[in-house]
CSV table of C-alpha atoms and ligand atoms in Angstrom, one decimal:
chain,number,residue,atom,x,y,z
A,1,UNK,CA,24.5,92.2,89.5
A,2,UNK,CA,20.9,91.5,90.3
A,3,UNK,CA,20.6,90.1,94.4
A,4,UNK,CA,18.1,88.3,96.3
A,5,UNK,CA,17.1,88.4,99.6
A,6,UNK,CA,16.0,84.9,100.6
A,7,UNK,CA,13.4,85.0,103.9
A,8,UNK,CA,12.7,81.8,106.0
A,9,UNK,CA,10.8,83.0,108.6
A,10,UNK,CA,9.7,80.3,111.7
A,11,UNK,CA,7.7,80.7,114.6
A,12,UNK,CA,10.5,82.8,117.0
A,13,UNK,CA,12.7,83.2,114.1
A,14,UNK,CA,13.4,85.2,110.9
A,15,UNK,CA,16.7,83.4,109.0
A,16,UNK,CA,17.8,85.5,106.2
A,17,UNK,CA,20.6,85.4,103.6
A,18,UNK,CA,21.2,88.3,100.2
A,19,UNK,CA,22.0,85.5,97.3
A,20,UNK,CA,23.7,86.8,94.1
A,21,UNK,CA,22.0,84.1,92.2
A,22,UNK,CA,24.2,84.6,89.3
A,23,UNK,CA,27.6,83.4,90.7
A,24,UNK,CA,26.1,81.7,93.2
A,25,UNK,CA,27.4,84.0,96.4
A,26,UNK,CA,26.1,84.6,99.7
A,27,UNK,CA,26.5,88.5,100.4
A,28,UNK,CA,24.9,88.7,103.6
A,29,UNK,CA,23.3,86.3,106.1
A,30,UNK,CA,22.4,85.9,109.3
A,31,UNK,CA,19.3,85.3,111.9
A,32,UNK,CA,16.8,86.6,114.2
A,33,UNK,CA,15.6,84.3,117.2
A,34,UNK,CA,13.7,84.9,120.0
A,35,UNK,CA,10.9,87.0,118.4
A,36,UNK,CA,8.5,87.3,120.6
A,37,UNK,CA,10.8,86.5,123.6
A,38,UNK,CA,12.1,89.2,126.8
A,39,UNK,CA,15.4,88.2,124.7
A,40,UNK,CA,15.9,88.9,121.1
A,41,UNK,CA,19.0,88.2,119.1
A,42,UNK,CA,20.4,89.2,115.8
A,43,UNK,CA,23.3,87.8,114.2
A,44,UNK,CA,24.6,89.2,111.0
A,45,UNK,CA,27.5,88.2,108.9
A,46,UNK,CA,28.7,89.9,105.7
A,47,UNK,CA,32.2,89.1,104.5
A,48,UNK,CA,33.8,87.1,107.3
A,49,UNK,CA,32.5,89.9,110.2
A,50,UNK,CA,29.6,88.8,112.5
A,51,UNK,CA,27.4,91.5,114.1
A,52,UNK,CA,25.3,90.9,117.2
A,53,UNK,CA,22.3,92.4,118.8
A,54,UNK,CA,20.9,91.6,121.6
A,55,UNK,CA,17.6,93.7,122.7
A,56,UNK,CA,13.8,92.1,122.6
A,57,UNK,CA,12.0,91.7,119.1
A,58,UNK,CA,8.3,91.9,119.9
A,59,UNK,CA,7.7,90.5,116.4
A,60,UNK,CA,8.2,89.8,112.9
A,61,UNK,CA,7.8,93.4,111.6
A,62,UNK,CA,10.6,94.3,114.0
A,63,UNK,CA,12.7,91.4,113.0
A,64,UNK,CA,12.8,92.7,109.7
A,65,UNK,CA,13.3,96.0,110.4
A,66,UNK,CA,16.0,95.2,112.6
A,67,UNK,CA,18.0,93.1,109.5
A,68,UNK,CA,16.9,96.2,106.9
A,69,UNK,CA,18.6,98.2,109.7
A,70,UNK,CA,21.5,96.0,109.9
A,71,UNK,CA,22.4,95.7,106.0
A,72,UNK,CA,22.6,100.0,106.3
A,73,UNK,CA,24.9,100.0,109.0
A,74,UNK,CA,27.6,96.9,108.8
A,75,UNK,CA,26.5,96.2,105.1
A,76,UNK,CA,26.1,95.2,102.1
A,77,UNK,CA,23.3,98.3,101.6
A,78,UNK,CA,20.5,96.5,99.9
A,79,UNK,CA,19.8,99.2,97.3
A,80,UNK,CA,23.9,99.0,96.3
A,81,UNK,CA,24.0,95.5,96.6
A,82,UNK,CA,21.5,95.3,93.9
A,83,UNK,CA,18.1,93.9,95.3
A,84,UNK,CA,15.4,92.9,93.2
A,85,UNK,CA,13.5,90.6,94.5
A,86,UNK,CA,12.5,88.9,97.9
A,87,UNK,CA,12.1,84.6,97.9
A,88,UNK,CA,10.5,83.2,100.9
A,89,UNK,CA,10.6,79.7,101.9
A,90,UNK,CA,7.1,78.5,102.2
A,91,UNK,CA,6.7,74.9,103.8
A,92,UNK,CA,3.6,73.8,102.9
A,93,UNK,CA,2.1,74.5,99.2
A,94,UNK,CA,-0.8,71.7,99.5
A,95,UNK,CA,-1.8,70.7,95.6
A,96,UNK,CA,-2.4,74.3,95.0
A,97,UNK,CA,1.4,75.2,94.7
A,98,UNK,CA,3.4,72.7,92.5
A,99,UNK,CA,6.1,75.5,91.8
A,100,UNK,CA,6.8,78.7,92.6
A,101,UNK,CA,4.2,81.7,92.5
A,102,UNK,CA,4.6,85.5,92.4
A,103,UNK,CA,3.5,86.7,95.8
A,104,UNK,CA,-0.3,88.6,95.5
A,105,UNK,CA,-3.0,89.1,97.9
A,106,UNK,CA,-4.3,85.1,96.2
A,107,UNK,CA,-1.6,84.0,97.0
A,108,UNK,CA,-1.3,84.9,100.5
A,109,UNK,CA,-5.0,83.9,101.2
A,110,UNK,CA,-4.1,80.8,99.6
A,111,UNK,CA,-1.0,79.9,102.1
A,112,UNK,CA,-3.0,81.4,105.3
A,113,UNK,CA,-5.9,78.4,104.1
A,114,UNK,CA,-2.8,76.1,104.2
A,115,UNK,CA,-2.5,76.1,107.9
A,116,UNK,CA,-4.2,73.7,109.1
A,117,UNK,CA,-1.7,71.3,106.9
A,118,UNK,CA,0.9,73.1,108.8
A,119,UNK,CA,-0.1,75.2,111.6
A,120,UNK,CA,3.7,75.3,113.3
A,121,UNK,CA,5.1,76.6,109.3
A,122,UNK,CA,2.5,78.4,107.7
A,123,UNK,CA,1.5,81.1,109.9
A,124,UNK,CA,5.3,82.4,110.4
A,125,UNK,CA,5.6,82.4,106.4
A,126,UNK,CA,2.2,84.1,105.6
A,127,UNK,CA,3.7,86.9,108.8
A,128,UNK,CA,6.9,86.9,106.8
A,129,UNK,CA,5.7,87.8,103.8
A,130,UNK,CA,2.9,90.2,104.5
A,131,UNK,CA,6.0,92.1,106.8
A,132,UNK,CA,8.4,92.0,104.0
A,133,UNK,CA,5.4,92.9,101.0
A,134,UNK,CA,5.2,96.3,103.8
A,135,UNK,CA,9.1,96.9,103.8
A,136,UNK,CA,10.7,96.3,100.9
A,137,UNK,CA,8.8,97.3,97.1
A,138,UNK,CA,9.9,94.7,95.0
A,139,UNK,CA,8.6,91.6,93.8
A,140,UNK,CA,8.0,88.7,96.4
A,141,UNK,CA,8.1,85.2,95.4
A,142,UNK,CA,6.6,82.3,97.1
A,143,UNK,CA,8.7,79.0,97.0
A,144,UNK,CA,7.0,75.8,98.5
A,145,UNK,CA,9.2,72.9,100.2
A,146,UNK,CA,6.5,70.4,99.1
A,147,UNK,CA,6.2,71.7,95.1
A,148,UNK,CA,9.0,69.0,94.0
A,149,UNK,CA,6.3,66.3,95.5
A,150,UNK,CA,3.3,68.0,94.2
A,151,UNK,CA,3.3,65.7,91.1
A,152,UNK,CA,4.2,62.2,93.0
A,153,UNK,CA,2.8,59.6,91.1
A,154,UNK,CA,-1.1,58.5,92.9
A,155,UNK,CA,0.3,55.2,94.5
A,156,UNK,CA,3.1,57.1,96.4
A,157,UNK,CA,1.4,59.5,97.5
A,158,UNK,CA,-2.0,58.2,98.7
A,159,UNK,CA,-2.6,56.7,101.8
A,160,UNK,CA,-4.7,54.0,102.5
A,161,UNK,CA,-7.1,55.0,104.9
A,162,UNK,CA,-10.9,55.5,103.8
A,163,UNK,CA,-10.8,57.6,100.6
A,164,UNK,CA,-13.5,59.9,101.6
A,165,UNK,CA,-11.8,60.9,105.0
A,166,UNK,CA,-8.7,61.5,103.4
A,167,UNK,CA,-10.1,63.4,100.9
A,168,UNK,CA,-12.1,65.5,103.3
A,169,UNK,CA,-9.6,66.7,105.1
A,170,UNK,CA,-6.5,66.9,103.0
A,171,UNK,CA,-4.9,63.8,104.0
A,172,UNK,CA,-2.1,62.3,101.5
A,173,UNK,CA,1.6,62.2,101.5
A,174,UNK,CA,3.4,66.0,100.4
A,175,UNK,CA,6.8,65.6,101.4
A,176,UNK,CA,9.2,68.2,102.3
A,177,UNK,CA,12.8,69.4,101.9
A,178,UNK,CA,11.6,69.6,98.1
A,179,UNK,CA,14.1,72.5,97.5
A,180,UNK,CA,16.9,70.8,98.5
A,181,UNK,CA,15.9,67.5,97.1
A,182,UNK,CA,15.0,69.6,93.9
A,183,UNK,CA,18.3,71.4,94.0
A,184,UNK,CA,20.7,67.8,94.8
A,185,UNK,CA,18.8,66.0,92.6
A,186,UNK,CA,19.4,68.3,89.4
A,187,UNK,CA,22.9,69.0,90.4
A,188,UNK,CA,23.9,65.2,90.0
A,189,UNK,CA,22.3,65.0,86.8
A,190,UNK,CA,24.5,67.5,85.4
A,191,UNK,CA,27.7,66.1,86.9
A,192,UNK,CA,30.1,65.0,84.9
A,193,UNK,CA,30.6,61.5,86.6
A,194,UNK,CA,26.9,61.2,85.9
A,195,UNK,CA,26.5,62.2,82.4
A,196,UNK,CA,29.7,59.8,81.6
A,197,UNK,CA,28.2,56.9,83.3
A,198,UNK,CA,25.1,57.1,81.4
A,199,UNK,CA,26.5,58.2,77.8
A,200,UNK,CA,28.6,55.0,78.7
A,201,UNK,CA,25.1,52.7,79.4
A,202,UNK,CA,23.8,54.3,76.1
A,203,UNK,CA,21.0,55.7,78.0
A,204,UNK,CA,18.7,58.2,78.1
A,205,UNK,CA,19.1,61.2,80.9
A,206,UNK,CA,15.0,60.6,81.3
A,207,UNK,CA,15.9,56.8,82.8
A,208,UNK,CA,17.8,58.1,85.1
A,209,UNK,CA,17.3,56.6,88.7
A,210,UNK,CA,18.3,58.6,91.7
A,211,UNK,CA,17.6,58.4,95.8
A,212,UNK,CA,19.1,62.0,97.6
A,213,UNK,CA,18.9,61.7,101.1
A,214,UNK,CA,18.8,64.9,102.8
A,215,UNK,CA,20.4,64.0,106.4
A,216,UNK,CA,20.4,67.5,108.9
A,217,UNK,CA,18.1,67.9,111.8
A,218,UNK,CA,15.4,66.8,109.8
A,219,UNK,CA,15.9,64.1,107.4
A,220,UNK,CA,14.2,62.7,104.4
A,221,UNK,CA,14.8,60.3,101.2
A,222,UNK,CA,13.2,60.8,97.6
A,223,UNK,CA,13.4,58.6,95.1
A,224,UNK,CA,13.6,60.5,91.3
A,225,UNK,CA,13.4,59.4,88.1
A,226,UNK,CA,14.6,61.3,85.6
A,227,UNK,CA,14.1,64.7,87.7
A,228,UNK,CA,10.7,63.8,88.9
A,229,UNK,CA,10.1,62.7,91.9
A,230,UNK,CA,8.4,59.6,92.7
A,231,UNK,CA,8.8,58.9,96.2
A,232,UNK,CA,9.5,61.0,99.4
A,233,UNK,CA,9.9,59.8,102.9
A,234,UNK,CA,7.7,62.7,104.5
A,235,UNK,CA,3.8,62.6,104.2
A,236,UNK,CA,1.4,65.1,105.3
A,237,UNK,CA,3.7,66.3,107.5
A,238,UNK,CA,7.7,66.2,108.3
A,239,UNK,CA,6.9,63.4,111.0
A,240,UNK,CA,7.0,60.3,108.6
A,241,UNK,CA,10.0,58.5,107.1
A,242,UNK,CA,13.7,58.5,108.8
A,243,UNK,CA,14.7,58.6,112.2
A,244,UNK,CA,15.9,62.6,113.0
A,245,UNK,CA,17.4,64.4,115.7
A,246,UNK,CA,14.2,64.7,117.2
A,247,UNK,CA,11.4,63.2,115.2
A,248,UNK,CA,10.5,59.5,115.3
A,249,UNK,CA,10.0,59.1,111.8
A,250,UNK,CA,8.1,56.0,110.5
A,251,UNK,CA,6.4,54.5,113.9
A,252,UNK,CA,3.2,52.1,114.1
A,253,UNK,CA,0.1,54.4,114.5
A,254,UNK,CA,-1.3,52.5,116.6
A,255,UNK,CA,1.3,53.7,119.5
A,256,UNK,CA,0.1,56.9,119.3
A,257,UNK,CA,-3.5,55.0,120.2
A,258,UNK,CA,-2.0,53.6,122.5
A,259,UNK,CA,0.1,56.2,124.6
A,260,UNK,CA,-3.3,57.8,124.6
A,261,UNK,CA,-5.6,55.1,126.0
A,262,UNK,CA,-3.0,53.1,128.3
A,263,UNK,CA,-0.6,55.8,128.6
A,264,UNK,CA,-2.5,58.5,130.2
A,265,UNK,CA,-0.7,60.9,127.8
A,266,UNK,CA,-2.7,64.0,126.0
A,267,UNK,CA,-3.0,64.4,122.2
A,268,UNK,CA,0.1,67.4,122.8
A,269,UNK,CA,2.2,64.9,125.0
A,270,UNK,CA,2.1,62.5,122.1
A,271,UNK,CA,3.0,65.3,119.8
A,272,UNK,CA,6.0,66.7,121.9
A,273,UNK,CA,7.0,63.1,122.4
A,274,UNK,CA,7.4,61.9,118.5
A,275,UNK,CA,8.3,65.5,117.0
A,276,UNK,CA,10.7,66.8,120.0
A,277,UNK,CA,11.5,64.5,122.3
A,278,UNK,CA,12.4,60.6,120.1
A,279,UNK,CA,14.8,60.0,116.9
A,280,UNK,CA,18.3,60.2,118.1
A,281,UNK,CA,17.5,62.4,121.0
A,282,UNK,CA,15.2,59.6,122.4
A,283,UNK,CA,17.4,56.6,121.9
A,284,UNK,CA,20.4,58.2,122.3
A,285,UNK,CA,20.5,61.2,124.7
A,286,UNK,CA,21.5,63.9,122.1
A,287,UNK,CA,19.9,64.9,118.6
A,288,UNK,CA,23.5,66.3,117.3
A,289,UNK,CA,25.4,63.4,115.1
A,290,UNK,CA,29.0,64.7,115.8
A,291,UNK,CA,27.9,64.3,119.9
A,292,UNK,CA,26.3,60.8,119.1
A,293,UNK,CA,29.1,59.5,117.0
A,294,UNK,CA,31.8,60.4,120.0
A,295,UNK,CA,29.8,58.5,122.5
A,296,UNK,CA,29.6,55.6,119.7
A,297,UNK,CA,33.4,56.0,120.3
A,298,UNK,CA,33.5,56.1,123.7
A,299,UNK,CA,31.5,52.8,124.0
A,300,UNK,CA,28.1,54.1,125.3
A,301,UNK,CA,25.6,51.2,124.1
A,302,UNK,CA,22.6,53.9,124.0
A,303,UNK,CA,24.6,56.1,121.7
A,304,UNK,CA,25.5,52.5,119.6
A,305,UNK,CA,21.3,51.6,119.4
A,306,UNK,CA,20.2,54.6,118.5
A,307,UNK,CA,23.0,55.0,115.6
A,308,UNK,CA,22.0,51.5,114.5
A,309,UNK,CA,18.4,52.3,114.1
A,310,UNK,CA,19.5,55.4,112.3
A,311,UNK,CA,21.5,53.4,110.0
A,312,UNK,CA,18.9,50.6,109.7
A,313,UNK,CA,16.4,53.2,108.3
A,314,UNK,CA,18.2,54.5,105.9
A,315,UNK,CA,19.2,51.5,104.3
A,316,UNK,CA,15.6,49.9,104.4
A,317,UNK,CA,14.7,53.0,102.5
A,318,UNK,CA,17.2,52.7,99.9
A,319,UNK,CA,16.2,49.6,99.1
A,320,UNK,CA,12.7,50.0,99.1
A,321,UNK,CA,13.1,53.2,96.5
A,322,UNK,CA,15.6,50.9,94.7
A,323,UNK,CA,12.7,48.5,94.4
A,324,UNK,CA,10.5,51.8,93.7
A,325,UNK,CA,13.1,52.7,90.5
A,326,UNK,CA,14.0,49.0,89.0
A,327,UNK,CA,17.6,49.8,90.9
A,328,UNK,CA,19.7,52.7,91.3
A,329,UNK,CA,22.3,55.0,89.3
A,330,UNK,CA,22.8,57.9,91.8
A,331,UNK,CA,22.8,57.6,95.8
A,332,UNK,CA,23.6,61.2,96.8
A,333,UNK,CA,23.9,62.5,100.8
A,334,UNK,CA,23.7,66.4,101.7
A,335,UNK,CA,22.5,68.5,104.5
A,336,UNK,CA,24.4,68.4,107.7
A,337,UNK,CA,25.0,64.7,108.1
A,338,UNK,CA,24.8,64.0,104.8
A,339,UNK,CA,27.5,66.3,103.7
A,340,UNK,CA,30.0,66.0,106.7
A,341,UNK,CA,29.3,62.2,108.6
A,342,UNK,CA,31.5,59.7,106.4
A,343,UNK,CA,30.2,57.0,109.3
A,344,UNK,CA,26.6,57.5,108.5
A,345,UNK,CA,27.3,57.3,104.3
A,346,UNK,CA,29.7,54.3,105.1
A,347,UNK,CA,27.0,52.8,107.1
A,348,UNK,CA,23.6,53.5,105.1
A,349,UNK,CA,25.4,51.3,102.4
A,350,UNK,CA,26.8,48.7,104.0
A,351,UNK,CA,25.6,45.5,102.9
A,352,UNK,CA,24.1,47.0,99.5
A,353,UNK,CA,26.7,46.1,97.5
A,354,UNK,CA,23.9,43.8,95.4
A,355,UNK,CA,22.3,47.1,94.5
A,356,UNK,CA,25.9,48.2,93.0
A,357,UNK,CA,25.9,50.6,96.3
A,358,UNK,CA,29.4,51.0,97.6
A,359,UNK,CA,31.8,53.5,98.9
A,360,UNK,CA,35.5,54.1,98.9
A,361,UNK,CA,36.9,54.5,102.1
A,362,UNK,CA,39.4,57.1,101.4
A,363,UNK,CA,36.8,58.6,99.2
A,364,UNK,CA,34.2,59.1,101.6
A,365,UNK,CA,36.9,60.1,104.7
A,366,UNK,CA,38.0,63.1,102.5
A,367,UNK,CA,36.7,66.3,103.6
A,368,UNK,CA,35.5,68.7,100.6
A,369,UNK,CA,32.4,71.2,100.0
A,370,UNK,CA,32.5,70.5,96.1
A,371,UNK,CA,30.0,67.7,94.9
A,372,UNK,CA,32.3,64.4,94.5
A,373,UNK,CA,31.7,60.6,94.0
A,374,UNK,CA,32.4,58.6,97.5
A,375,UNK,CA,31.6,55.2,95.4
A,376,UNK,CA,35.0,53.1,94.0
A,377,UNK,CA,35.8,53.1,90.5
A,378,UNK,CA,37.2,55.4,88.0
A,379,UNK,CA,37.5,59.0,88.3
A,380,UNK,CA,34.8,61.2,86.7
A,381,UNK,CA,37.1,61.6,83.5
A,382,UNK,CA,38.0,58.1,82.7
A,383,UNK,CA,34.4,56.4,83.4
A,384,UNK,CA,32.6,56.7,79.8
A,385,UNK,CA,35.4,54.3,79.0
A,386,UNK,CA,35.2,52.3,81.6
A,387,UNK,CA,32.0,52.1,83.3
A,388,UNK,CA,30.0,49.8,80.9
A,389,UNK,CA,28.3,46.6,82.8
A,390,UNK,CA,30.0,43.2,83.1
A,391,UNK,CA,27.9,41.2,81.4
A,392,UNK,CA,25.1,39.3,83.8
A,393,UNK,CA,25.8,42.3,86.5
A,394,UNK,CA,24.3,45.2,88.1
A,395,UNK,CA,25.8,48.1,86.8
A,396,UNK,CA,27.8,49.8,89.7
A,397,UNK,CA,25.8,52.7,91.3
A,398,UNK,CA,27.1,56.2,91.9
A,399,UNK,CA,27.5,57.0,95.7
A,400,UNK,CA,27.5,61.0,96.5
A,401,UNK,CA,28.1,63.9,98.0
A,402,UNK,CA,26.2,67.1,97.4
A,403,UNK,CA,25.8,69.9,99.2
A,404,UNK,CA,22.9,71.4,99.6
A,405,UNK,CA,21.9,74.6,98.9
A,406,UNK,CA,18.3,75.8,100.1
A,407,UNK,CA,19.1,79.5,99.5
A,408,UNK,CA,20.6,79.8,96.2
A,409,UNK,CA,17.9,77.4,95.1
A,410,UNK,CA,15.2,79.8,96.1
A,411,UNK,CA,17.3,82.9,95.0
A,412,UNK,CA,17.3,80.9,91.6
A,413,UNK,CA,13.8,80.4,91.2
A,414,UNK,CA,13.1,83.6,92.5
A,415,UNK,CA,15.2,85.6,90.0
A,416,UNK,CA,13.2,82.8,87.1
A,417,UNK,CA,9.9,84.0,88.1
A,418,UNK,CA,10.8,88.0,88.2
A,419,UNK,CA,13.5,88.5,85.3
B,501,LIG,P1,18.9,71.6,109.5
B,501,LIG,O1,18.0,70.5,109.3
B,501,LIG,O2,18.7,72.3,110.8
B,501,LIG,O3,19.1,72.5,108.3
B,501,LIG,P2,21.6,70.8,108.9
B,501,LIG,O4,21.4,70.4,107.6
B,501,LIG,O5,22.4,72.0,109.2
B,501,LIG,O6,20.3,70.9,109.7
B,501,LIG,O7,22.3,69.6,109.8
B,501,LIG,C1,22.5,69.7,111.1
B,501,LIG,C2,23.1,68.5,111.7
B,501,LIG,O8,24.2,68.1,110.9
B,501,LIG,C3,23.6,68.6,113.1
B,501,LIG,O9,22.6,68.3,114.0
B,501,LIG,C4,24.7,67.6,113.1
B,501,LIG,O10,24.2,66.5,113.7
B,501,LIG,C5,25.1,67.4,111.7
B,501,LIG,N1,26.5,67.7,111.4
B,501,LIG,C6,27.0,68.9,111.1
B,501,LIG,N2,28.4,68.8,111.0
B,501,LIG,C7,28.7,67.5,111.2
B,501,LIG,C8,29.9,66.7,111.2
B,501,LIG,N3,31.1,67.3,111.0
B,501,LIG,N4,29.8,65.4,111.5
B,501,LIG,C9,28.6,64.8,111.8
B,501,LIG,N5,27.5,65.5,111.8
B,501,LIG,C10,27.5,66.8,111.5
């Protein structure tokens, strides 16, 4: 069984998992933080057993050394386990990666030019891959979190600001999370719930209308039509769109103006304060959902505001891609909160029910890590017969859960590129 070892590699940290991108297994995974740092850590887990190291990392070289090390001594042995390729996750591709790319000298040149699109990302992946193209001799594949979005239709992804400026200096919306999105987005297409609903309709899998909101840390919403995308909450970088643990999403530029002017903050105050220090963490006190939702519970009116503008966010953005599609077929959470915060999908809905958007409370309270419909109705075997439109109404929309997997998405495309 062929493997892939999947590298995401950030500034002070290399995450790592060995994908057998056949059945879909994680052999090994784990992470390195702290490079750099008096106090490196490694965590390793294969097969239910966790391994830690603590000892300083000076860098990303001796990150990976440290994991090669690792997979020798508590296992899976990467020559057993069956490696033949390496995938990194690459955050910013510009327009000169709109899918995946064997790693080669070009290519690395051509990601180190990215940087200044993405000088916190790029430099950690170009380090990644020039450490792991050193230690490990087979091929290396680069997969970009903005390639899904390369192809976004002009109007979405231009913004209007002088043409030439933009033009100059690389400005226009990118997106991210395009792996996951990517990864959701085709997934739901194949379900069977799907493919029942539309074979009911009589329609075509190309008119196929789907928003995926990827809700972790960071969130974003696309909007894709018959698996293209057409619309993506991020822009040139993962600042714009929802409201996130940390990150303000969509705010009025002209705050930033005037924070600057009035404010008496610098350019890197303004920075800190909309990437690390607003979103749920601003309003809210804390940028973890399960923490947020308790003190909703426990009646703390921060908690409650912050939770409402969360909620009001996402459901402005569902209906403006429903606006985007001519209505909607498929709303599908995953990532973090996605996947696991039945209040948040409850609550990005409510009051949509004129787009056909609702869910099922018992439904949506179950706990499960297979894809599954949250939305009322018939189950997934009984819908072709059931599922056609009244007459005069919207057709009920799908609502549901996917998870997400980054990983075996990249081990996928990996193994597609190499054989
Ligand atoms: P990242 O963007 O770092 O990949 P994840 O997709 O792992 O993030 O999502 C992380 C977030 O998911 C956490 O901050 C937490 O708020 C949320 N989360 C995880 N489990 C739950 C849960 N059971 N209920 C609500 N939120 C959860």
């Amino acid at each position: 069984m062929p493997t892939v070892l999947v590298l995401n590699s950030g500034s002070s940290s290399l995450k790592y998992q060995l994908v057998d991108p056949g059945s879909g297994t994680a052999l090994a995974g784990g992470i390195v933080e702290r490079i750099g740092e008096d106090t490196g850590r490694v965590r390793h887990e294969t097969r239910g057993q966790e391994v830690v190291r603590e000892r300083p990392v000076a860098d990303h070289g001796t990150a990976l050394r440290l994991v090669l090390e690792l997979f020798e001594e508590a296992g899976p042995s990467l020559r057993e386990a069956g490696i033949v390729a390496v995938g990194h996750r690459v955050v910013h591709g510009g327009t000169s990666f709109s899918a995946p790319v064997v790693v080669d000298d070009d290519v690395v040149a051509a990601v180190r030019a990215l940087i200044p699109l993405a000088p916190l990302h790029n430099p950690a992946n170009v380090t990644g891959i020039e450490v792991a193209r050193e230690l490990l001799d087979v091929p290396h594949v680069a997969v970009f979190d903005t390639a899904f979005f390369a192809d976004l239709p002009p109007a979405a992804a231009t913004y209007a600001i002088d043409a030439k400026t933009a033009a100059e200096h690389g400005v226009r919306r990118y997106g991210f999370h395009g792996t996951s999105h990517q990864f959701v987005s085709s997934a739901v297409a194949i379900h069977p719930a799907v493919t029942a609903k539309l074979a009911a309709e009589g329609r075509d899998p190309r008119t196929l209308r789907q928003v995926v909101l990827h809700l972790g840390n960071g969130a974003s919403a696309s909007a894709v039509l018959g698996g293209r995308a057409v619309e993506t909450s991020m822009g040139l970088t993962p600042l714009e769109g929802l409201v996130m643990g940390t990150r303000s999403g969509d705010v009025d530029p002209g705050i930033v103006f005037h924070l600057l002017r009035s404010g008496g903050l610098t350019v890197d105050d303004v920075d800190t304060l909309l990437n690390k220090r607003s979103g749920l963490l601003g309003l809210g006190g804390v940028n973890d959902m399960r923490e947020l939702t308790r003190l909703v519970a426990a009646g703390d009116d921060a908690a409650r505001l912050a939770l409402d503008v969360y909620l009001h966010r996402l459901r402005k953005y569902v209906g403006a891609y429903a606006a985007v599609l001519g209505g909607i077929d498929v709303l599908t959470f995953t990532a973090g909160v996605g996947e696991n915060a039945a209040v948040v999908r409850a609550g990005a809905v409510d009051g949509l029910g004129f787009l056909g958007l609702a869910v099922d409370p018992a439904r949506n309270a179950a706990r499960s890590r297979e894809a599954r419909v949250i939305s009322p109705g018939p189950d997934a075997a009984d819908t072709a017969d059931t599922a056609r439109p009244r007459p005069g109404a919207a057709a009920p929309a799908l609502v549901m859960v996917v998870p997400t997997n980054e990983e075996l998405a990249i081990a996928r495309q990996t193994i597609a590129l190499t054989g």
